Amino acid sequence: MRELIRTFKLRVRALIKRRQLERDLEDELSYHLELRRANAPSRAPFGNVTLIQEACREMWTFNRVEDVWRDVRHGARILWRAPIHTLTIVLLLAIGIGANGAIFSLISALFIRDLPVDRPEELVVISRMGRTGTTEPSLPANPWIFSHPLFEDLRKGLSSVRGLVAIGDLANARFALERNEELSDISGSIVSGNYFELLGIRMAIGRAFNETDDSRQSPNAVMVLSNAFWKTHLGGDVGVIGRRVFLSGQPLTVIGVAAEEHHGLGSAGGDFWVPLNLQPVVRPGGDLRSNSGSAWLRIIGRLKPGVSIQQAQAELTVLSSQLTGESLASALQAESGRKGFGNLRGQYGTSLQVLFGAVGLLLLMACANVASLLLARMGARQREIAVRQALGCSRARLIRRFFIESLILAGCGGLLGLVFAAGARGFILKVAPESFASVDISLDSNVLLFTIVVSFVAAILFGLAPTLRASQIAIEGGLKSASRSTTGAPSRYALNKALVVIQVALSVALAAGAVLFGQSLYRLYSIDPGFDRRHVITATLNTRALGYRNDEQYAGMAKRLLDRVSALPGIRSVSVASSGFLTGTFRTLDVFIEGQETLIDNLRINQVSRDFLATLGVRIVAGRVFSAADSPAAPRAAVINEAFARSYFAGQNAVGKRFWPEDERDRPIEIIGVVKDSKYNDFREASLPLAFLPLEQFPGRFNHVQLRVESDRALAGVMSSVRQTILDVDSRLQPSRVETLDQSLDRIISRDILLARISAVFGALGILISCFGVYGMISYLVASRTAEIGIRLAIGARPGQVHWHVIRNAIEVVAPGVAIGVVLILAGERLIESFLFEARGRDVLTHAAIAGGILFTALLAAYFPARAAARVDPIIALRSE
Amino acid sequence: MLILKAVSRGKTHGYAIAEWIHAVSEETLQVEEGALYPALHRLELRGMLDSEWSVSETNRRVKSYRLTKDGRRRLAAEREYWQQLTAGTMRVLESS
């Protein structure tokens, strides 16, 4: 062992101070010689000085390493000599590795990286146990959010943590340095005062707020900005500290900018942070601090040193059975919080797995392609191999040499792949839904490591075939056959063909994925949402800021607003509603239906102005919609959706039936019409019973305004002016999310869009690579059989026959590839079925179309080299021997 | 072993080692220089020998070697082994 270390030291020294060692050796030997000459000149000669030196030197050198280094240089030279060949391979690998790196950077950001806070392993996230996708409306579907009173109870009761932090989202906020210049749609978080201290988040400049700032009685109106927001929107101006700004119209003082690495905890909203007790001021919805019915806070805590999650869990289980403030349908649980909250993780986790699978296939294809390219070149290098062997190169050495070449290629491909992955970041951010904006998907060390590993694995994958071939040639003793260009045994092509079969099969699978996702997206777009979303603009209003005490005031505001907005040019109709389409929140009412005993609780209602149904283009099934007749004085009226009619008036005519809210039996509501069901939020959901109530008879706060415009041209014009018009009516309304319903839809189905777009890119790349593979194989085939083709032509084969002969070779490869691909689709379909909207099981037609399409494209790729083969001039072909 | 023995006498340089072995063996053993220096260097690597540089009277750099503890132990072991071997060989040769 010691010897090893000493040897290593010497060798390292030899690397660094070679000259010194050389001199030492020379001095030592020449001294010997000198003494010899002086004392015993007659004795036998000294021997070969150089040889002695050589023997001594051997001890210093990393023989292996230097040999390998020589191989590396030699390999690089060989690759350099065929630049196009090399470039093609590197490019192919870079595409494969880059795609993997890009997807992996997302995975790293969501799954692998710890939060950039102090000791992330101590963090615990509190959630409700075992609840996903519940249909119970009284509890939020999100298992991570809790009410403020519950947070307080936990904070007081839980002793295994050093502290608990509450985090609430504040989405769609607007930020302004001055009142008139606003940035809309920024999103931050409302956090308890201990947020920065407990998590250990440092500030870039200024200070963080603390518990004192966040006092319940008089919280300081302060905010901390994120580094990214500060840099992008404020140009990194240090002077912003201490400045008064407006957050959604409320004056706040900026006291700090968070350090660069902090992007929030993986829930949405990483632009800014404000103290929890400012909630009544900055977040609509009244004072939520004493409202135990409204869950909106996420809770993360830091364990006391030495306390395990299990201990915290045990305490939490006991505690949750004692809590009475909130109806806990299930026990609470503590999970590791080192990676932050998992909402994107849960939402996109499985999609990412699918994409990761797809990039894996893509890389596999690239490897197969590269392997066949290398194999093709192997033919040309047969003679080199034979000569090498004749000169005494061992098989192991030969294999090593080829493997090193593969590694060089993979290394270059990996480097370029990293560049591609970095470039793909922009693309991902563009196609990814907004919520990814807060995710830091930069290339971190995980991605780097991953890329290195992938490159290495790729080198083994694609290097295997040519290396095997090399050793095979070595055995055959290539010299004797190398000079002849006739084809040898058909097995020589077997490997090549197998590689192309793999590529075609994988490209079929990738293309199928792309088509299936694309179809699913198309079905989502073409689904009948029950309304006409073309030419409709919606805006979300902050009517809460109006601070009206009674509902009639809202009615007056609605009238003023409708009058002003409908005066805009190109407007067909305007309406306001308590719930807009594609916004997803509802008021509910507990009602009795005439003649039916049971109470319907949580009936969804939507208070709308008279023209709402017309503005949205909701189709009438029976009866009529609201008109001027439904004035406040007239009998109360409602329009219901088909789901309502189906659920409670099955087989009867719902029009004319009556229902009333609990306690208002004396003022029944008459159903005057039935309209089509409409999708509200998730296009996948089934429609629930819903009643539209006229705002004039049921005055109240409305949240949305909708405009139907005449044409696309008018759309653009109105888009730009509608915001100002609303502000002119009342500047407190502060419209946000002014967008067309098409845009709203895109937002809602963003996951499907993401999958469809990225898989489309992969599908296209896959087809490209496989065509390239077929083209390469056939070209190689033709090139190496020029002589044979020449002879065939010389003895009377017609060009057409030759053409067909070559094409047949292509079919032999492509057809089994497509067949295997179809098998892959059938097997893989189950895996991605859950991502598809209304997947219709085995879609034979689609599969056939994909298979046919690839078959055609691949054969097209083979057509050109085949034509070249048919045009071979027999004389030239034979002469070239 | 011979080299180790030669060095065990104290600090010596390569030429002296060769000469000493040559002289002591009464000119029956001659150490090839071609084998001597690689052997010296190898022994040094294995930690049997230490070396240092000095300057001779003729103003040349001289590398001289010294036995280390390991080297001494090794020499003893080698000697014992050699004695056993020669003794055994002698017994075989002298048996009748």
Coordinates of C-alpha atoms in Angstrom, one line a residue, chain A residues 27 35 39 49 52 141 206 225 253 292-293 316 338 344 425 430 436 526 572 637 690 716 750 776 779 781 835 851:
Chain A
D27 CA 23.8 12.8 -13.0
L35 CA 34.3 6.9 -11.2
N39 CA 39.3 3.5 -11.3
V49 CA 23.1 3.9 -20.9
I52 CA 19.2 1.7 -18.2
A141 CA -59.2 19.3 -2.6
G206 CA -32.2 45.4 3.2
L225 CA -39.1 41.4 -3.0
T253 CA -42.8 49.9 2.1
S292 CA -62.0 28.7 10.4
G293 CA -64.0 27.8 7.3
L316 CA -49.6 15.6 15.5
R338 CA -36.8 19.4 2.4
L344 CA -46.1 21.3 -9.2
R425 CA -34.6 26.2 -21.0
K430 CA -42.1 29.3 -23.2
F436 CA -43.3 27.1 -13.8
S526 CA -62.9 20.9 -29.8
R572 CA -71.9 43.1 -29.2
A637 CA -86.5 33.7 -11.7
L690 CA -76.1 25.0 -11.3
A716 CA -57.5 43.4 -30.5
S750 CA -51.7 23.9 -19.8
G776 CA -27.6 6.0 -44.0
S779 CA -26.5 4.5 -48.8
L781 CA -25.4 -0.8 -48.7
F835 CA -53.1 11.7 -19.6
A851 CA -47.4 3.1 -39.0

